[in-house]
Amino acid sequence: MSSNKNQIKKVKFHVGKTEIFLLAVLALLFIIFAVATPVFFRFSNIMNLLRQTSIYGIVALGMVFVIISSGIDLSVGSVLGFSGTVVALMVTNNISIPVAIILAILACAAIGAMNGVLIYDGNVPPFIATMGMMSLVRATLMLMTNARMISGLPENFLAIARFNPLGIPLLAIVWILLSLIALFIARKTVFGRNVYAYGSNKEAARLSGIHIRLTVYGTYIFSAVMCAIAGILITSRLSNAAPTTGTGYELDAIAASVVGGASLNGGQGSVIGAFLGAIIMSTLRQGGTLLGVNSFIMEIIIALLIIAAVLLDQIQRKRGGKKS
Amino acid sequence: MANQTIVKMIGITKEFPGVRALHNVDIDVSAGEIHALVGENGAGKSTLIKILMGVHQKTAGEVFVAGKKIDVKNPIHAQSLGLSAVYQEINFAQHLTVAENMFMGQLPKNKFGMVNHKKINKETDEIMSSMGIDVGATEIMSDLTRAKQEMVAIGKVLHQKAKFVIFDEPTAQLTTEETEELFRIIQMLKDKNVGILYISHRMEEIFQISDRITVLKDGALVGTVDTNNVTEDDLITMMVGRKLEDMYNIEHVEPGEIVLQVENLSRAGEFEDIHFDVKKGEIFGMFGLVGSGRSEIVHTIFGDKIKNTGTVTFHHKNLSVKKPSAAIAAGMALLPEDRKKQGLALGLSVVENTNMASIKNIAKYGILNTKQGDEIARQYCDVLQTKTPSIHQIAGNLSGGNQQKVVIGKWLAAGSDFFIFDEPTVGVDVGAKVEIYKVFEELIRQGKTIMIISSYLPEVMGLSNRLLVMYEGKQMGILDKSEYSEENVLRLASGMKLERE
């Protein structure tokens, strides 16, 4: 292959082109909305934006790992709802809040492990395995709650989402902290690098002696744990747990990952990208609301953004020279 | 036979960046002729047929089809000229029926605009029965054996009324009876005045079926002969007839103790009763044609495939691995045939690939020391003189030779002392080949051991101390360097005995 201009692509370990591009898009959106409506740049509004993004931003952190491993996790919405209901059931039955939170996370991790078993040991395609799990968990939830909402949660539990140290919502803080942890895992841990290796080339990973089973299990467990945390937070925020909570979140999480540069072919994607992807999407939604733009039009714009992100990636790849 | 010439290629030259694959090659095929094309791997056979079929464009030369000078632009153009090919890998939609595959791309419609299944099924059955093949039009492709699928491919050729058909190693995966069946049908095509270009490694087949034989070597024409006027020995001499080049002249070391001992190794349907040993510092070669079981053997030793019987002793320890990780831990490295599929994560950087098999060495409690990882990548890029603009470059952007070096670096980083190279120089240009051989030299100088599998005979003979030859899953013999001759190896690899006094 002859050397050409597009060669020097510093990926993964550095802030890449995609991330810089996304930051530019985000900055542009901020400027547009700030000019169009003075309310937008108020501290309270920015905090509100972060709070709103945090729930599916956290889900996207798990999703981006799954996508990098060349998988997909459609069960995230259901697992999120499951976590919320389980924690709500426990705290309304006088189980202490920390215990309830830990148990909810463990229960969700078990669901993630089941995804892993189906996908690795059962060789079920991730799309099918997690789609099955999505329906299974959702239906179980309905059965557990008789399709009714659980309310009357203790004050202490509701205080979690209301906690605003220095005016910054705890939800946003958790999201940012988890993002940093995910970033660290992705870049600096054996597990994280194995996820990239496995997603990029399964055969090479296997022949290099990488523990594939642990990598696959770990990926889906990580995703489920993120959903568990998001589910607990959203329950605290909404002051109740509806069995339908989280429906459709998988698509937002996938969208955030993809806008952030993740490739469904695996091996490609970044935590920073998913973080920025999530915040860009909710900035569009919120800015649109503030401006009074028809919400359907905003959805169209977001849809175009997702398609454009993937198209751009493809075009860039073609220019980079086809690999024979 | 005073038949007209269907295809004529004159002075064909094809250059790829860095290599000249073909140089001034002439060949012609007449109607009703079976013309065999032979030559070692890398001789340029597939390049030649790809030019004829419009897959590659020639650099120089002329192609005549039915007397008219033509530039075949692409495979569809070739098809419209009545040229067709039955390739080694058959491309069918496995979930569709035989008839649907046969008519793919030209499905006829009935008066309601639906697919006229009645018509295609009827015509397919007619073609199949005209060939005397027991395949129903409505059978699902994936239910058919390989041989039957091949017959369908030929049926499709018949249906397209091709005037010229290329068979590329058609018997590579067929049983003896299936081969006979195939020959009967090829004979039938011949009787229909179709011109046939037949590519095979198997001497007996070539003599059984062909009218003329063209021999290629290193991209050049050796000659075209009438099959009746030559013997197998003549042909092998034509295919060989050249001294080894200097590039294989690497410095060997005195072999030490036995490092790897393989006894009685078998894997059902792939190979049986393999036994050999490899000594420290040796370059042990393994040669065999595609499907002879050579890659399967090394994958089994490596623990990537599970053996049925036999023992593998490595560094005096029984290696009963079911997973590559155990073999890797013991110091074994496999550099697979399909580098891009199995060896390298193309989308990841040089650093990541280098550390992939030894990632735990640069981590504490699961947390990586990325500086150390970068350091290691830099070190092996230096040692191997890997040409990359940066260690963070994506592996897919490197040249073939440099990709190979990255894979070698990965195993050096993992502390391997036993390297199995499966076709190390496929898709690598001459300059990079020399560099890779230098790396081999360096490896054995450092006391490492190498096993090399190659279907390119000059390479494997030029580099190895001893050579194990395989034929259809059977170990035909191990040659010492003193017994090396291309003739000896080719005889064994085509299932013939050595002429030993």
PDB file of N, CA and C in Angstrom, chain A residues 199-254:
ATOM      1  N   GLY A 199     -13.364  -7.049  19.477  1.00  0.00           N
ATOM      2  CA  GLY A 199     -14.287  -6.440  18.526  1.00  0.00           C
ATOM      3  C   GLY A 199     -13.644  -6.200  17.169  1.00  0.00           C
ATOM      4  N   SER A 200     -12.352  -5.964  17.170  1.00  0.00           N
ATOM      5  CA  SER A 200     -11.671  -5.665  15.918  1.00  0.00           C
ATOM      6  C   SER A 200     -11.398  -6.927  15.113  1.00  0.00           C
ATOM      7  N   ASN A 201     -11.011  -7.988  15.790  1.00  0.00           N
ATOM      8  CA  ASN A 201     -10.708  -9.231  15.082  1.00  0.00           C
ATOM      9  C   ASN A 201     -10.777 -10.400  16.053  1.00  0.00           C
ATOM     10  N   LYS A 202     -11.909 -11.083  16.023  1.00  0.00           N
ATOM     11  CA  LYS A 202     -12.153 -12.167  16.986  1.00  0.00           C
ATOM     12  C   LYS A 202     -11.101 -13.254  16.886  1.00  0.00           C
ATOM     13  N   GLU A 203     -10.741 -13.614  15.651  1.00  0.00           N
ATOM     14  CA  GLU A 203      -9.795 -14.707  15.461  1.00  0.00           C
ATOM     15  C   GLU A 203      -8.419 -14.335  16.006  1.00  0.00           C
ATOM     16  N   ALA A 204      -7.988 -13.138  15.688  1.00  0.00           N
ATOM     17  CA  ALA A 204      -6.679 -12.705  16.169  1.00  0.00           C
ATOM     18  C   ALA A 204      -6.675 -12.682  17.691  1.00  0.00           C
ATOM     19  N   ALA A 205      -7.762 -12.231  18.272  1.00  0.00           N
ATOM     20  CA  ALA A 205      -7.847 -12.159  19.726  1.00  0.00           C
ATOM     21  C   ALA A 205      -7.758 -13.559  20.325  1.00  0.00           C
ATOM     22  N   ARG A 206      -8.490 -14.479  19.723  1.00  0.00           N
ATOM     23  CA  ARG A 206      -8.504 -15.850  20.236  1.00  0.00           C
ATOM     24  C   ARG A 206      -7.115 -16.470  20.126  1.00  0.00           C
ATOM     25  N   LEU A 207      -6.506 -16.302  18.949  1.00  0.00           N
ATOM     26  CA  LEU A 207      -5.192 -16.913  18.745  1.00  0.00           C
ATOM     27  C   LEU A 207      -4.101 -16.212  19.545  1.00  0.00           C
ATOM     28  N   SER A 208      -4.404 -15.018  20.059  1.00  0.00           N
ATOM     29  CA  SER A 208      -3.433 -14.341  20.919  1.00  0.00           C
ATOM     30  C   SER A 208      -3.602 -14.766  22.363  1.00  0.00           C
ATOM     31  N   GLY A 209      -4.513 -15.696  22.606  1.00  0.00           N
ATOM     32  CA  GLY A 209      -4.697 -16.204  23.952  1.00  0.00           C
ATOM     33  C   GLY A 209      -5.524 -15.308  24.856  1.00  0.00           C
ATOM     34  N   ILE A 210      -6.270 -14.381  24.274  1.00  0.00           N
ATOM     35  CA  ILE A 210      -7.125 -13.512  25.080  1.00  0.00           C
ATOM     36  C   ILE A 210      -8.301 -14.322  25.620  1.00  0.00           C
ATOM     37  N   HIS A 211      -8.617 -14.085  26.896  1.00  0.00           N
ATOM     38  CA  HIS A 211      -9.717 -14.812  27.505  1.00  0.00           C
ATOM     39  C   HIS A 211     -11.055 -14.269  26.971  1.00  0.00           C
ATOM     40  N   ILE A 212     -11.529 -14.904  25.909  1.00  0.00           N
ATOM     41  CA  ILE A 212     -12.702 -14.385  25.220  1.00  0.00           C
ATOM     42  C   ILE A 212     -13.945 -14.441  26.100  1.00  0.00           C
ATOM     43  N   ARG A 213     -14.087 -15.535  26.816  1.00  0.00           N
ATOM     44  CA  ARG A 213     -15.289 -15.697  27.628  1.00  0.00           C
ATOM     45  C   ARG A 213     -15.424 -14.539  28.612  1.00  0.00           C
ATOM     46  N   LEU A 214     -14.345 -14.260  29.329  1.00  0.00           N
ATOM     47  CA  LEU A 214     -14.394 -13.173  30.309  1.00  0.00           C
ATOM     48  C   LEU A 214     -14.662 -11.843  29.621  1.00  0.00           C
ATOM     49  N   THR A 215     -14.098 -11.674  28.454  1.00  0.00           N
ATOM     50  CA  THR A 215     -14.284 -10.411  27.744  1.00  0.00           C
ATOM     51  C   THR A 215     -15.747 -10.214  27.377  1.00  0.00           C
ATOM     52  N   VAL A 216     -16.361 -11.268  26.850  1.00  0.00           N
ATOM     53  CA  VAL A 216     -17.767 -11.142  26.442  1.00  0.00           C
ATOM     54  C   VAL A 216     -18.663 -10.977  27.663  1.00  0.00           C
ATOM     55  N   TYR A 217     -18.481 -11.845  28.657  1.00  0.00           N
ATOM     56  CA  TYR A 217     -19.294 -11.704  29.874  1.00  0.00           C
ATOM     57  C   TYR A 217     -19.135 -10.295  30.438  1.00  0.00           C
ATOM     58  N   GLY A 218     -17.892  -9.878  30.568  1.00  0.00           N
ATOM     59  CA  GLY A 218     -17.593  -8.596  31.190  1.00  0.00           C
ATOM     60  C   GLY A 218     -18.285  -7.451  30.474  1.00  0.00           C
ATOM     61  N   THR A 219     -18.300  -7.524  29.154  1.00  0.00           N
ATOM     62  CA  THR A 219     -18.907  -6.452  28.377  1.00  0.00           C
ATOM     63  C   THR A 219     -20.394  -6.317  28.696  1.00  0.00           C
ATOM     64  N   TYR A 220     -21.091  -7.442  28.680  1.00  0.00           N
ATOM     65  CA  TYR A 220     -22.542  -7.378  28.900  1.00  0.00           C
ATOM     66  C   TYR A 220     -22.880  -7.113  30.366  1.00  0.00           C
ATOM     67  N   ILE A 221     -22.020  -7.590  31.270  1.00  0.00           N
ATOM     68  CA  ILE A 221     -22.255  -7.288  32.685  1.00  0.00           C
ATOM     69  C   ILE A 221     -22.046  -5.795  32.931  1.00  0.00           C
ATOM     70  N   PHE A 222     -21.015  -5.256  32.328  1.00  0.00           N
ATOM     71  CA  PHE A 222     -20.754  -3.818  32.485  1.00  0.00           C
ATOM     72  C   PHE A 222     -21.958  -3.008  31.986  1.00  0.00           C
ATOM     73  N   SER A 223     -22.462  -3.391  30.822  1.00  0.00           N
ATOM     74  CA  SER A 223     -23.619  -2.689  30.274  1.00  0.00           C
ATOM     75  C   SER A 223     -24.802  -2.772  31.237  1.00  0.00           C
ATOM     76  N   ALA A 224     -25.050  -3.967  31.785  1.00  0.00           N
ATOM     77  CA  ALA A 224     -26.196  -4.145  32.684  1.00  0.00           C
ATOM     78  C   ALA A 224     -26.022  -3.346  33.974  1.00  0.00           C
ATOM     79  N   VAL A 225     -24.778  -3.276  34.463  1.00  0.00           N
ATOM     80  CA  VAL A 225     -24.542  -2.523  35.695  1.00  0.00           C
ATOM     81  C   VAL A 225     -24.790  -1.029  35.462  1.00  0.00           C
ATOM     82  N   MET A 226     -24.366  -0.541  34.300  1.00  0.00           N
ATOM     83  CA  MET A 226     -24.654   0.861  33.972  1.00  0.00           C
ATOM     84  C   MET A 226     -26.161   1.101  33.978  1.00  0.00           C
ATOM     85  N   CYS A 227     -26.907   0.168  33.398  1.00  0.00           N
ATOM     86  CA  CYS A 227     -28.367   0.304  33.358  1.00  0.00           C
ATOM     87  C   CYS A 227     -28.937   0.272  34.769  1.00  0.00           C
ATOM     88  N   ALA A 228     -28.367  -0.576  35.609  1.00  0.00           N
ATOM     89  CA  ALA A 228     -28.854  -0.679  36.980  1.00  0.00           C
ATOM     90  C   ALA A 228     -28.718   0.661  37.679  1.00  0.00           C
ATOM     91  N   ILE A 229     -27.551   1.277  37.533  1.00  0.00           N
ATOM     92  CA  ILE A 229     -27.325   2.564  38.189  1.00  0.00           C
ATOM     93  C   ILE A 229     -28.274   3.619  37.626  1.00  0.00           C
ATOM     94  N   ALA A 230     -28.405   3.622  36.304  1.00  0.00           N
ATOM     95  CA  ALA A 230     -29.314   4.584  35.678  1.00  0.00           C
ATOM     96  C   ALA A 230     -30.741   4.358  36.168  1.00  0.00           C
ATOM     97  N   GLY A 231     -31.132   3.115  36.323  1.00  0.00           N
ATOM     98  CA  GLY A 231     -32.486   2.789  36.773  1.00  0.00           C
ATOM     99  C   GLY A 231     -32.749   3.285  38.185  1.00  0.00           C
ATOM    100  N   ILE A 232     -31.757   3.149  39.048  1.00  0.00           N
ATOM    101  CA  ILE A 232     -31.912   3.625  40.433  1.00  0.00           C
ATOM    102  C   ILE A 232     -32.066   5.146  40.450  1.00  0.00           C
ATOM    103  N   LEU A 233     -31.216   5.794  39.652  1.00  0.00           N
ATOM    104  CA  LEU A 233     -31.250   7.264  39.638  1.00  0.00           C
ATOM    105  C   LEU A 233     -32.571   7.789  39.088  1.00  0.00           C
ATOM    106  N   ILE A 234     -33.047   7.168  38.030  1.00  0.00           N
ATOM    107  CA  ILE A 234     -34.277   7.698  37.417  1.00  0.00           C
ATOM    108  C   ILE A 234     -35.463   7.472  38.347  1.00  0.00           C
ATOM    109  N   THR A 235     -35.430   6.376  39.096  1.00  0.00           N
ATOM    110  CA  THR A 235     -36.513   6.103  40.045  1.00  0.00           C
ATOM    111  C   THR A 235     -36.525   7.159  41.145  1.00  0.00           C
ATOM    112  N   SER A 236     -35.347   7.489  41.615  1.00  0.00           N
ATOM    113  CA  SER A 236     -35.251   8.525  42.635  1.00  0.00           C
ATOM    114  C   SER A 236     -35.739   9.862  42.085  1.00  0.00           C
ATOM    115  N   ARG A 237     -35.372  10.121  40.853  1.00  0.00           N
ATOM    116  CA  ARG A 237     -35.720  11.409  40.260  1.00  0.00           C
ATOM    117  C   ARG A 237     -37.223  11.517  40.031  1.00  0.00           C
ATOM    118  N   LEU A 238     -37.849  10.453  39.531  1.00  0.00           N
ATOM    119  CA  LEU A 238     -39.276  10.495  39.198  1.00  0.00           C
ATOM    120  C   LEU A 238     -40.158  10.234  40.414  1.00  0.00           C
ATOM    121  N   SER A 239     -39.555   9.871  41.542  1.00  0.00           N
ATOM    122  CA  SER A 239     -40.278   9.543  42.771  1.00  0.00           C
ATOM    123  C   SER A 239     -41.178   8.328  42.621  1.00  0.00           C
ATOM    124  N   ASN A 240     -40.987   7.557  41.585  1.00  0.00           N
ATOM    125  CA  ASN A 240     -41.761   6.323  41.461  1.00  0.00           C
ATOM    126  C   ASN A 240     -41.068   5.406  40.463  1.00  0.00           C
ATOM    127  N   ALA A 241     -41.532   4.128  40.440  1.00  0.00           N
ATOM    128  CA  ALA A 241     -40.974   3.187  39.477  1.00  0.00           C
ATOM    129  C   ALA A 241     -42.116   2.616  38.655  1.00  0.00           C
ATOM    130  N   ALA A 242     -42.131   2.974  37.389  1.00  0.00           N
ATOM    131  CA  ALA A 242     -43.147   2.412  36.500  1.00  0.00           C
ATOM    132  C   ALA A 242     -42.526   1.218  35.785  1.00  0.00           C
ATOM    133  N   PRO A 243     -43.322   0.178  35.571  1.00  0.00           N
ATOM    134  CA  PRO A 243     -42.739  -0.997  34.901  1.00  0.00           C
ATOM    135  C   PRO A 243     -42.378  -0.723  33.445  1.00  0.00           C
ATOM    136  N   THR A 244     -42.852   0.396  32.917  1.00  0.00           N
ATOM    137  CA  THR A 244     -42.531   0.723  31.522  1.00  0.00           C
ATOM    138  C   THR A 244     -41.307   1.632  31.401  1.00  0.00           C
ATOM    139  N   THR A 245     -40.725   2.006  32.523  1.00  0.00           N
ATOM    140  CA  THR A 245     -39.589   2.924  32.479  1.00  0.00           C
ATOM    141  C   THR A 245     -38.443   2.342  31.640  1.00  0.00           C
ATOM    142  N   GLY A 246     -37.863   3.196  30.840  1.00  0.00           N
ATOM    143  CA  GLY A 246     -36.698   2.761  30.064  1.00  0.00           C
ATOM    144  C   GLY A 246     -37.033   2.234  28.684  1.00  0.00           C
ATOM    145  N   THR A 247     -38.330   2.164  28.386  1.00  0.00           N
ATOM    146  CA  THR A 247     -38.700   1.653  27.061  1.00  0.00           C
ATOM    147  C   THR A 247     -38.095   2.546  25.972  1.00  0.00           C
ATOM    148  N   GLY A 248     -37.436   1.961  25.028  1.00  0.00           N
ATOM    149  CA  GLY A 248     -36.873   2.722  23.917  1.00  0.00           C
ATOM    150  C   GLY A 248     -35.498   3.314  24.183  1.00  0.00           C
ATOM    151  N   TYR A 249     -34.999   3.145  25.405  1.00  0.00           N
ATOM    152  CA  TYR A 249     -33.697   3.723  25.716  1.00  0.00           C
ATOM    153  C   TYR A 249     -32.566   3.107  24.903  1.00  0.00           C
ATOM    154  N   GLU A 250     -32.767   1.830  24.495  1.00  0.00           N
ATOM    155  CA  GLU A 250     -31.687   1.174  23.761  1.00  0.00           C
ATOM    156  C   GLU A 250     -31.353   1.961  22.504  1.00  0.00           C
ATOM    157  N   LEU A 251     -32.387   2.530  21.887  1.00  0.00           N
ATOM    158  CA  LEU A 251     -32.122   3.237  20.632  1.00  0.00           C
ATOM    159  C   LEU A 251     -31.352   4.538  20.871  1.00  0.00           C
ATOM    160  N   ASP A 252     -31.734   5.248  21.950  1.00  0.00           N
ATOM    161  CA  ASP A 252     -30.987   6.465  22.269  1.00  0.00           C
ATOM    162  C   ASP A 252     -29.531   6.146  22.592  1.00  0.00           C
ATOM    163  N   ALA A 253     -29.339   5.054  23.318  1.00  0.00           N
ATOM    164  CA  ALA A 253     -27.970   4.692  23.708  1.00  0.00           C
ATOM    165  C   ALA A 253     -27.149   4.295  22.486  1.00  0.00           C
ATOM    166  N   ILE A 254     -27.766   3.541  21.592  1.00  0.00           N
ATOM    167  CA  ILE A 254     -27.057   3.158  20.364  1.00  0.00           C
ATOM    168  C   ILE A 254     -26.737   4.411  19.558  1.00  0.00           C
TER     169      ILE A 254
END
